[in-house]
Coordinates of C-alpha atoms and ligand atoms in Angstrom, one line a residue:
X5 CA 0.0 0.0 0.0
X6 CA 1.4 3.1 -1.1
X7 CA -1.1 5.7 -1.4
X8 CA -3.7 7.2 1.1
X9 CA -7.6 5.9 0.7
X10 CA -10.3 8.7 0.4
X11 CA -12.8 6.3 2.0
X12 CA -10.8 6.3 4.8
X13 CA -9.8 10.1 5.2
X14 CA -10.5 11.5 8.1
X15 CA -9.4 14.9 7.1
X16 CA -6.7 16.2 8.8
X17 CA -4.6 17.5 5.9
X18 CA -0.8 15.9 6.6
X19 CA -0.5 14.2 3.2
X20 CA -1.5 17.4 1.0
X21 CA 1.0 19.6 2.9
X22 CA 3.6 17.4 3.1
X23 CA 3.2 15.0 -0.6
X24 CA 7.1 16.1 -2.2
X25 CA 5.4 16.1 -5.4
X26 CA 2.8 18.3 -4.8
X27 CA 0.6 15.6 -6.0
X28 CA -2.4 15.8 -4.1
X29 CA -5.3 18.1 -3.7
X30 CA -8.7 18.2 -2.1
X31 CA -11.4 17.8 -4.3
X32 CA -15.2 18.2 -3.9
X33 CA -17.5 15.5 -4.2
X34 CA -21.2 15.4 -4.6
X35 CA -20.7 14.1 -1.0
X36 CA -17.5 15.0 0.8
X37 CA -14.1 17.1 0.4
X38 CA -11.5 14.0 -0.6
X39 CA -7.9 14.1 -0.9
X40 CA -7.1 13.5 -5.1
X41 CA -3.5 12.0 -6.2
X42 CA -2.5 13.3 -9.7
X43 CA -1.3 10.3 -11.1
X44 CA 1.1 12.0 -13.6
X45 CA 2.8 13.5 -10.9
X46 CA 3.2 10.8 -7.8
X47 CA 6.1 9.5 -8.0
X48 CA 5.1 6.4 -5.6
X49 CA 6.9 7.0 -2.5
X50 CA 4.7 6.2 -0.1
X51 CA 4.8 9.2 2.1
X52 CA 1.4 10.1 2.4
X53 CA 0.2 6.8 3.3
X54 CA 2.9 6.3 6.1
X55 CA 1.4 9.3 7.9
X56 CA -1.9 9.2 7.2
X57 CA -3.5 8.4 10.7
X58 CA -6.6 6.6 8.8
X59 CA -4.9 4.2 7.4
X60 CA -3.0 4.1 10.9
X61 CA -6.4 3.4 12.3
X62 CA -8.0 1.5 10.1
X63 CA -4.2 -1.4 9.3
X64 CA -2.3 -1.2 12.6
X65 CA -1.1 -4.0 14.0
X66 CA -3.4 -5.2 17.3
X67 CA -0.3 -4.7 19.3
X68 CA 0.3 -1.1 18.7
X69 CA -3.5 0.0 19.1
X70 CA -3.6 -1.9 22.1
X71 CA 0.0 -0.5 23.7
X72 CA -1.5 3.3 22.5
X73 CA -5.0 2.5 24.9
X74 CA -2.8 2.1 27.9
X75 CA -1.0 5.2 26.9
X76 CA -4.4 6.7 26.6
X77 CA -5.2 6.1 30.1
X78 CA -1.8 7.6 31.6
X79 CA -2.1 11.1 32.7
X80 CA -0.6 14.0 35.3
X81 CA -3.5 15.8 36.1
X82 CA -7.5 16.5 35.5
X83 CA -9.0 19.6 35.9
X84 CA -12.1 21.2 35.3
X85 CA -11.8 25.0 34.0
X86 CA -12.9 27.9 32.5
X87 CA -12.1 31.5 31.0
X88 CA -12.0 34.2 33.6
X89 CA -13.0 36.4 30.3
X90 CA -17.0 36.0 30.2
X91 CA -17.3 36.9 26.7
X92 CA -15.3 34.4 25.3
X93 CA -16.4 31.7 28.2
X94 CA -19.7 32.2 26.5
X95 CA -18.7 32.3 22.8
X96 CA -16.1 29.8 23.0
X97 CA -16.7 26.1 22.9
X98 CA -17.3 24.6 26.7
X99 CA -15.6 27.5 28.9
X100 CA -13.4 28.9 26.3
X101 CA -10.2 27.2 27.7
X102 CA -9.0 26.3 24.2
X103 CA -9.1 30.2 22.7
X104 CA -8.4 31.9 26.3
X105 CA -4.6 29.4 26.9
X106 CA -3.7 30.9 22.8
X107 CA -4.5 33.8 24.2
X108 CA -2.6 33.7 27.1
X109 CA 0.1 31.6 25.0
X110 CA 0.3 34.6 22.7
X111 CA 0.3 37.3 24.9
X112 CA 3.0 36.3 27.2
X113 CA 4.6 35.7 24.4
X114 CA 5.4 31.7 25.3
X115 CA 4.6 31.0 21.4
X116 CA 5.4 33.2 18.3
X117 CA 2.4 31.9 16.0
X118 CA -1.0 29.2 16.8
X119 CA -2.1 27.1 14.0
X120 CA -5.9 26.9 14.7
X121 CA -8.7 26.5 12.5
X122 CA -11.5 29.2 11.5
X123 CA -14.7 28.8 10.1
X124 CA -16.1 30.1 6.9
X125 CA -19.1 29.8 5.5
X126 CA -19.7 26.0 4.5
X127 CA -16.3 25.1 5.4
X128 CA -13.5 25.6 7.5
X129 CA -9.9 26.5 6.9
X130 CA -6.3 26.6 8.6
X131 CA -4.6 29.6 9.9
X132 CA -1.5 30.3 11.5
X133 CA -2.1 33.2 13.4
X134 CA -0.1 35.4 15.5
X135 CA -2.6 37.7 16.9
X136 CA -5.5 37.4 19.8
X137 CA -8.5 38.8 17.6
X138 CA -7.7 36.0 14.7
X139 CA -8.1 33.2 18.1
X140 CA -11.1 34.6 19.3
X141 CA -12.5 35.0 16.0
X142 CA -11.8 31.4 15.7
X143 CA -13.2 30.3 18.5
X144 CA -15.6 27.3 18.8
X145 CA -16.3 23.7 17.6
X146 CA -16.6 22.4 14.1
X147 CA -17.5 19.1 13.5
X148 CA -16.3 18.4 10.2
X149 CA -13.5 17.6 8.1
X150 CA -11.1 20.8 8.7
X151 CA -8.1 19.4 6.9
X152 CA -5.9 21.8 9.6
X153 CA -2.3 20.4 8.8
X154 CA -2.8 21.3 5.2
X155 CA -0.5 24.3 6.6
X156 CA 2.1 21.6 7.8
X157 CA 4.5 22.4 6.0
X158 CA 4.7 26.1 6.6
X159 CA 4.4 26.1 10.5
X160 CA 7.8 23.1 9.9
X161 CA 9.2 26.2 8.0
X162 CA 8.9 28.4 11.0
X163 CA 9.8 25.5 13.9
X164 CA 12.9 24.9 12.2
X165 CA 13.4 28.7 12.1
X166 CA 13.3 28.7 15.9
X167 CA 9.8 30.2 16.2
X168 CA 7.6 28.5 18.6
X169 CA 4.6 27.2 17.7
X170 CA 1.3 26.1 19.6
X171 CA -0.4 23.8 17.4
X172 CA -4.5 23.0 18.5
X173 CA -6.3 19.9 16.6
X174 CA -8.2 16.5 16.8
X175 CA -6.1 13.7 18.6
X176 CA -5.0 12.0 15.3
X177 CA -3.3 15.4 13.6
X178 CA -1.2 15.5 16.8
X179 CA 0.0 12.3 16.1
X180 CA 1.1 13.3 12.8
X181 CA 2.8 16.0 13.8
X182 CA 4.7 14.2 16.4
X183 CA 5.6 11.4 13.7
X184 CA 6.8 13.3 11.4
X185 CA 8.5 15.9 14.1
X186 CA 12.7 15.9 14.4
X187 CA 12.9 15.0 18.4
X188 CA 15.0 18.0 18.8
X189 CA 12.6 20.5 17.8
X190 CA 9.5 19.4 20.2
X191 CA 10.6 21.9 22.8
X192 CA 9.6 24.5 20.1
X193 CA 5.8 23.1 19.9
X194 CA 2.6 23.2 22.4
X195 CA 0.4 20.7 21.6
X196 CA -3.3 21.0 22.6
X197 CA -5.9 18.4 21.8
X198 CA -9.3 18.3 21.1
X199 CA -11.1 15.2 22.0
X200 CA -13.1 13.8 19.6
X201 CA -15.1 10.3 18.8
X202 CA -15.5 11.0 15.4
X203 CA -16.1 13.7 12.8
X204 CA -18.3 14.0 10.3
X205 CA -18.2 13.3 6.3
X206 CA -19.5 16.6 4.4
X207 CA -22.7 15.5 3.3
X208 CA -24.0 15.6 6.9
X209 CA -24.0 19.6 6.8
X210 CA -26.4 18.9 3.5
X211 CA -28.4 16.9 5.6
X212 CA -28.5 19.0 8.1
X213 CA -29.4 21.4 6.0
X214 CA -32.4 19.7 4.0
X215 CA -34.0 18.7 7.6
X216 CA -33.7 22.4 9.1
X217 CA -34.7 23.9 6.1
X218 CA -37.1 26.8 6.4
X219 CA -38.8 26.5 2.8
X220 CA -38.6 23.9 0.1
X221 CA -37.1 27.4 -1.8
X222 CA -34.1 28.2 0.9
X223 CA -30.7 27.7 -0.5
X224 CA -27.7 27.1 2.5
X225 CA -25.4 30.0 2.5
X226 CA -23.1 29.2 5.6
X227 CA -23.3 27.0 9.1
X228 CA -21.5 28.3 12.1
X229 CA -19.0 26.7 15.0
X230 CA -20.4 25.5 17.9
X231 CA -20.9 28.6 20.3
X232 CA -23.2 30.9 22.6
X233 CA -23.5 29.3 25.9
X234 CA -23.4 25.8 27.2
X235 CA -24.0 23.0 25.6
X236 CA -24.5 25.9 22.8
X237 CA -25.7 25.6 19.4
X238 CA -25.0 26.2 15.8
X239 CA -26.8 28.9 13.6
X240 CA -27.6 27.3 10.0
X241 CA -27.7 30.1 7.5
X242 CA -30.1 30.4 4.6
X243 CA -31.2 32.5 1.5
X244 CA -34.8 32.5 1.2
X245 CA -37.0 34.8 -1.1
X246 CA -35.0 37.4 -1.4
X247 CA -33.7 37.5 2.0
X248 CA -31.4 35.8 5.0
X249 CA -32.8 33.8 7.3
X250 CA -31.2 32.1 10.5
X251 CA -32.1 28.8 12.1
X252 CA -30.2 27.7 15.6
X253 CA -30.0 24.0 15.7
X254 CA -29.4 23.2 19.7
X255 CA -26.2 21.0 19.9
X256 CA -28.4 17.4 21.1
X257 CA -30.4 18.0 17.5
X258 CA -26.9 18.3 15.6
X259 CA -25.8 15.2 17.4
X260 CA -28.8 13.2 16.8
X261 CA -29.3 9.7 16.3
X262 CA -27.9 9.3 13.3
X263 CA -24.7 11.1 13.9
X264 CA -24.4 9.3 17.8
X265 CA -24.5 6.2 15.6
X266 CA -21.2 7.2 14.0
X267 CA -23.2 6.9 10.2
X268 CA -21.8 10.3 9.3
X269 CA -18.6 9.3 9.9
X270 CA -15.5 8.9 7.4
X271 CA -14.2 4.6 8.1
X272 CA -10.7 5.9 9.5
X273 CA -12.9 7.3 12.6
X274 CA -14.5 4.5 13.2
X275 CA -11.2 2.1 13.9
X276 CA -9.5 5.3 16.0
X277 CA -7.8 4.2 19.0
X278 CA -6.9 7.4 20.5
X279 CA -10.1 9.7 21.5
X280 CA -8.1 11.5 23.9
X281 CA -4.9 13.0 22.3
X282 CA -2.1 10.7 23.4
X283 CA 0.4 13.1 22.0
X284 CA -1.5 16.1 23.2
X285 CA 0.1 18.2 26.2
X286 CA -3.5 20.0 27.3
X287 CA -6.4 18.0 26.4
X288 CA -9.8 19.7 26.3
X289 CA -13.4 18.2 26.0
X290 CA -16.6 19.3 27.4
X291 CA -17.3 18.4 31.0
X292 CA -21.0 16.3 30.9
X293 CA -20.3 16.0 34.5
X294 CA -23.4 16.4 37.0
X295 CA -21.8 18.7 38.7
X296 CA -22.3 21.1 35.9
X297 CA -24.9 19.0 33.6
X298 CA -28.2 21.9 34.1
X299 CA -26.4 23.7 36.0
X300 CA -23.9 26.3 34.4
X301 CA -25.0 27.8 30.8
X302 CA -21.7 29.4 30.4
X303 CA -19.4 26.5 29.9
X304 CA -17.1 24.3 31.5
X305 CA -14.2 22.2 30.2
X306 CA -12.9 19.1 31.3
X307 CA -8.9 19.5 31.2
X308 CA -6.5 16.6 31.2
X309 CA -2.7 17.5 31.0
X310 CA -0.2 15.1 29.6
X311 CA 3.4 16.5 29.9
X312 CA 4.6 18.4 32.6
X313 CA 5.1 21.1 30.3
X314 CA 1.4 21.3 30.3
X315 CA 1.3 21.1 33.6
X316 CA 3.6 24.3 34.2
X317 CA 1.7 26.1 31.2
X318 CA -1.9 26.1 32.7
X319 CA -0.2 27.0 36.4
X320 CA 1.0 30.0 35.3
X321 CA -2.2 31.2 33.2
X322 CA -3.7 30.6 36.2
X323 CA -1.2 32.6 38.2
X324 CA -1.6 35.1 35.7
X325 CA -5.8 35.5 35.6
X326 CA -6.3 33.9 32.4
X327 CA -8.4 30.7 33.1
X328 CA -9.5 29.4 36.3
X329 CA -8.6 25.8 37.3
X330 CA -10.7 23.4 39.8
X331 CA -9.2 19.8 40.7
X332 CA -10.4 16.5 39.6
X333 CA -9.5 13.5 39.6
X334 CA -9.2 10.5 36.9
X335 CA -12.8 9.0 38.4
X336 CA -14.3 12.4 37.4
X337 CA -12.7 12.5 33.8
X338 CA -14.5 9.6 33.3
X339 CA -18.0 10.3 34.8
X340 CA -17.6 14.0 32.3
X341 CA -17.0 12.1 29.1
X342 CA -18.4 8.1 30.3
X343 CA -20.1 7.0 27.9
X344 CA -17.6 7.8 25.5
X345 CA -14.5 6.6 27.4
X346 CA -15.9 3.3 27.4
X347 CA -18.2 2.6 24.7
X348 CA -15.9 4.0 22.0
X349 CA -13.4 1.1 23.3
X350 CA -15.6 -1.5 23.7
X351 CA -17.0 -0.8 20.0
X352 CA -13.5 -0.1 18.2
X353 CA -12.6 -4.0 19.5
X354 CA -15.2 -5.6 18.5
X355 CA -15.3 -3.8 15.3
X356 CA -11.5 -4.0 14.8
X357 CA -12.1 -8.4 15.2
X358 CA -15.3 -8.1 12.9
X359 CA -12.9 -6.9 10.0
X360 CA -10.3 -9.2 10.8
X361 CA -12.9 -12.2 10.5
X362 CA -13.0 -13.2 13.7
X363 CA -16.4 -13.8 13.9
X364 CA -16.5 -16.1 16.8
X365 CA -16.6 -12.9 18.3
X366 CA -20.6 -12.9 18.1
X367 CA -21.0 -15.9 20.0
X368 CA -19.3 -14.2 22.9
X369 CA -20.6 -10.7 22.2
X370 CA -24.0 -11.7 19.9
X371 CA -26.1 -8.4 20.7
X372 CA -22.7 -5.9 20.3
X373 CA -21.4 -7.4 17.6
X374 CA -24.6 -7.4 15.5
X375 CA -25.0 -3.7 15.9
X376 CA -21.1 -3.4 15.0
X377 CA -21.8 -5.0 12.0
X378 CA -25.2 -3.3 11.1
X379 CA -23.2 0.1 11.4
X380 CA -20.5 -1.2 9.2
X381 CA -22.7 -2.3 6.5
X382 CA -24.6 1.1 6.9
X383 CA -21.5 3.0 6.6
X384 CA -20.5 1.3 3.5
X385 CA -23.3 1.3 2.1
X386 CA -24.2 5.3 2.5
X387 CA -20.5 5.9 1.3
X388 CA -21.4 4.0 -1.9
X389 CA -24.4 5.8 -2.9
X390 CA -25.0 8.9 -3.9
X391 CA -26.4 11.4 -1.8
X392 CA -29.5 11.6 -2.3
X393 CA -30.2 7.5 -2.0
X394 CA -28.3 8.2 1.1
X395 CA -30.5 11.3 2.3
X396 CA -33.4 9.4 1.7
X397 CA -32.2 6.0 3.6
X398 CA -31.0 8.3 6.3
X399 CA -33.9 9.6 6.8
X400 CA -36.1 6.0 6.3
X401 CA -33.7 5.1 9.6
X402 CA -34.2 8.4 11.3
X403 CA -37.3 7.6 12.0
X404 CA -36.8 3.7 12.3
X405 CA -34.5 5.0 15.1
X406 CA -37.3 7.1 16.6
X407 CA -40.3 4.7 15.9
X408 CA -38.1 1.3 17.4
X409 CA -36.1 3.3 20.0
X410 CA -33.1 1.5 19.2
X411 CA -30.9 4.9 20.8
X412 CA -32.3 2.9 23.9
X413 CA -31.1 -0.6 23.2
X414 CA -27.6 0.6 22.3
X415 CA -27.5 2.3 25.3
X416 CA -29.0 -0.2 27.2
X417 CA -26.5 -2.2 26.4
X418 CA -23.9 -0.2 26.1
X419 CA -24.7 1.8 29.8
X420 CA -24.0 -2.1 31.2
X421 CA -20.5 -1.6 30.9
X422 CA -20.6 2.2 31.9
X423 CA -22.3 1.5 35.5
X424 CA -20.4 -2.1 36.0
X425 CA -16.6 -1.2 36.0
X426 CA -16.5 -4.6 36.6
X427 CA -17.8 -6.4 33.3
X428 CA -16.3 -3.3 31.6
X429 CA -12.5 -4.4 32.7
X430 CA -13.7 -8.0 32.0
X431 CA -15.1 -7.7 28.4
X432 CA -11.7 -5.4 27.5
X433 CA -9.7 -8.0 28.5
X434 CA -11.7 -10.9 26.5
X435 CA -11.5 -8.6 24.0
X436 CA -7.8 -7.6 23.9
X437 CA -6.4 -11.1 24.7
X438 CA -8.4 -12.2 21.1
X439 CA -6.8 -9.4 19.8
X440 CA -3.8 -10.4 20.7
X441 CA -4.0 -13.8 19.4
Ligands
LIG14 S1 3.0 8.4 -3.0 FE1 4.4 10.1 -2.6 S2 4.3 11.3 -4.5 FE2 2.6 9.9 -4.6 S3 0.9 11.2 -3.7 FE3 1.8 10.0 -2.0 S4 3.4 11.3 -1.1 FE4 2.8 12.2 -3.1
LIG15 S1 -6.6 11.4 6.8 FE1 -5.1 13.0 6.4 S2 -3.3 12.0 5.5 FE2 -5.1 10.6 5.4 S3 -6.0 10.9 3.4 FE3 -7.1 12.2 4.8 S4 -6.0 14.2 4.7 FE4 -4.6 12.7 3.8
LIG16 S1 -12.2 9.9 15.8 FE1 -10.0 9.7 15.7 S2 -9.5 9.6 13.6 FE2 -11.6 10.4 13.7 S3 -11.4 12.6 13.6 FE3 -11.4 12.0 15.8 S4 -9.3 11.7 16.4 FE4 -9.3 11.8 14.2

């Protein structure tokens, strides 16, 4: 295998910015953004598919996802925080954290430039900014493909320059970066990770789009981040009759049933084994905690540092009234994010020894591994067809979903392993000693 796999792509950009041949650009689909190799120029080397993290996902060996969960579990310190700045606690995404520590980062002048991504329009692009207004501008969630490392290349041009670079993104970018990274030039990067379970192939936004639409006239003219309190919501932009009209979509109707069932997303997402940003030195998700759940509309975020110089970093922006920090502990990291932390695991396994044909897996597992291999075939299938066989399936299970309420019999079953810690540890070790074999 020598060449990335659009079916896989999970979007993160590494192989466009750093193909030597220039060879490969992003082209749009009737129903994604895809990476495209020009055949008359690749010269075959094989670059772009040893970095892709999709194809990591999706071909590496048992052993190495399995010694990368441990690593996933390894960390200095949890915290639960937010701006001290209201405004951008409010617009930013959970507590602003992410857009108030560049902030900080780039006023103290502990990093020369921040490669974050900003949102325009129907789609979102890289920027390597060096100024506060460009951050907060940028600030909150996408949920899309934002192909951030397109702008690899340039922010290795300024590392290897000297400058210092804070670099935010999804937990499999910062593994590209520190891949492809000379060990002697780390000290130069901050890396801060998102958390993420999967993203979401482009024709979701036309979905989206169709089901929110406010006339059968309206035409989509942009969709924003993820902002304005917590959980927040996302404004959907349209052009009807002569005039603009907004819709807000509350954050529990973007993430509905379909999108919870991982449907949207691209393949390479749904073999990841690092949710949590391994690589990351700050790692930021929202805090579902019940200590906050219904009770704060401003927005908290759930905070787990990796590297001690993480650790010093989010000391002194407290030191320095930038953010405000309250202890947790590992038990509470889980209880913010639970379902996640141990479903996604749970699911990847079984899934992972679905594709590698060991189906004596649904003996042992029948009722998980039938609904691991209903979502594969649904994924495959709504990648194959065009969009609008796949708009109308999707929306034929929609309300199949709704009607059967099969959300409730996943997490029925799923919830087991939340609330018994014991039949969780259990089943992961069933699990990982077949994988192993
Ligand atoms: S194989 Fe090499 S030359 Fe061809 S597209 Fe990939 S990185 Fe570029
Ligand atoms: S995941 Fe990244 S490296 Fe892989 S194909 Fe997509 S953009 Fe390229
Ligand atoms: S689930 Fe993993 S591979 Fe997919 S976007 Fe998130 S970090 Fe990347």
């Amino acid at each position: 295998m020598y060449r990335i796999n659009a079916r896989y792509c999970v979007g993160c950009g590494a192989c466009i910015a750093l193909c030597p041949r220039n060879a490969i650009e992003l082209v749009v689909t009737k129903k994604d953004v895809i990476p495209k190799i020009d055949d008359d120029k690749c010269v075959k080397c094989g670059l772009c598919a040893s970095i892709c993290p999709a194809i990591d996902n999706v071909f590496a060996s048992n052993r190495y996802v399995l010694e990368n969960m441990i690593i996933e579990f390894n960390v200095k310190a949890v915290y639960f925080g937010w701006s001290r700045d209201r405004g951008i606690r409010f617009e930013g995404a959970s507590g602003g954290i992410v857009t108030t520590l560049l902030r900080y980062l780039l006023e103290k002048k502990v990093v020369d430039y921040v490669l974050i991504t900003k949102h325009r329009s129907l789609s979102a692009f890289p920027l390597i900014a060096s100024n506060v207004e460009d951050v907060v501008e940028s600030s909150g969630s996408i949920y899309f493909k934002t192909f951030t490392l397109i702008r690899l290349r340039k922010v290795l041009n300024l590392i290897r320059r000297g400058y210092r670079v804070a670099i935010v993104g999804l937990p499999c970018m910062l593994r590209v970066v520190k891949k492809i990274l000379p060990p002697d030039l780390r000290g130069h990067v901050i890396l801060i990770g998102l958390m993420c379970y999967h993203i979401n192939a482009f024709w979701y936004i036309k979905y989206i789009f169709s089901k929110f639409s406010p006339s059968t006239t309206a035409r989509p003219i942009s969709v924003s981040p993820r902002r304005g309190g917590w959980p927040g919501k996302i404004m959907l932009k349209y052009y009807v009759d002569n005039s603009v009209r907004n819709v807000e979509v509350g954050q529990f109707d973007l993430w509905n049933a379909i999108s919870i069932f991982e449907l949207t997303a691209p393949k390479g997402c749904l073999y990841c084994y690092d949710h949590t940003a391994i690589e990351g030195d700050i790692v930021v998700a929202d805090a579902w905690h019940p200590k906050f759940l219904g009770k704060d509309i401003l927005g908290v975020s759930l905070i787990i540092v990796r590297s001690s110089r993480g650790l010093k970093l989010l000391q002194n922006a407290v030191n320095e009234g930038f953010i405000e920090l309250i202890d947790a502990s590992r038990g509470d990291a889980y209880v913010a994010q639970h379902r996640n932390f141990f479903i996604r695991i749970i699911q990847m396994l079984i899934r992972r020894l679905i594709s590698q044909r060991q189906l004596n897996i649904i003996f042992k597992y029948p009722r998980e591994a039938i609904i691991e291999i209903l979502r594969l075939a649904m994924v495959n299938l709504l990648d194959r067809v065009p969009f609008v066989y796949a708009y109308a399936i999707i929306r034929v299970i929609e309300k199949l979903i709704y009607i059967l309420k099969i959300p409730s019999i996943e997490e029925r079953i799923y919830t087991h392993y939340c609330n018994n810690p014991r039949s969780f540890l259990k089943t992961i070790k069933t699990l990982t000693l077949r994988a192993r074999s």
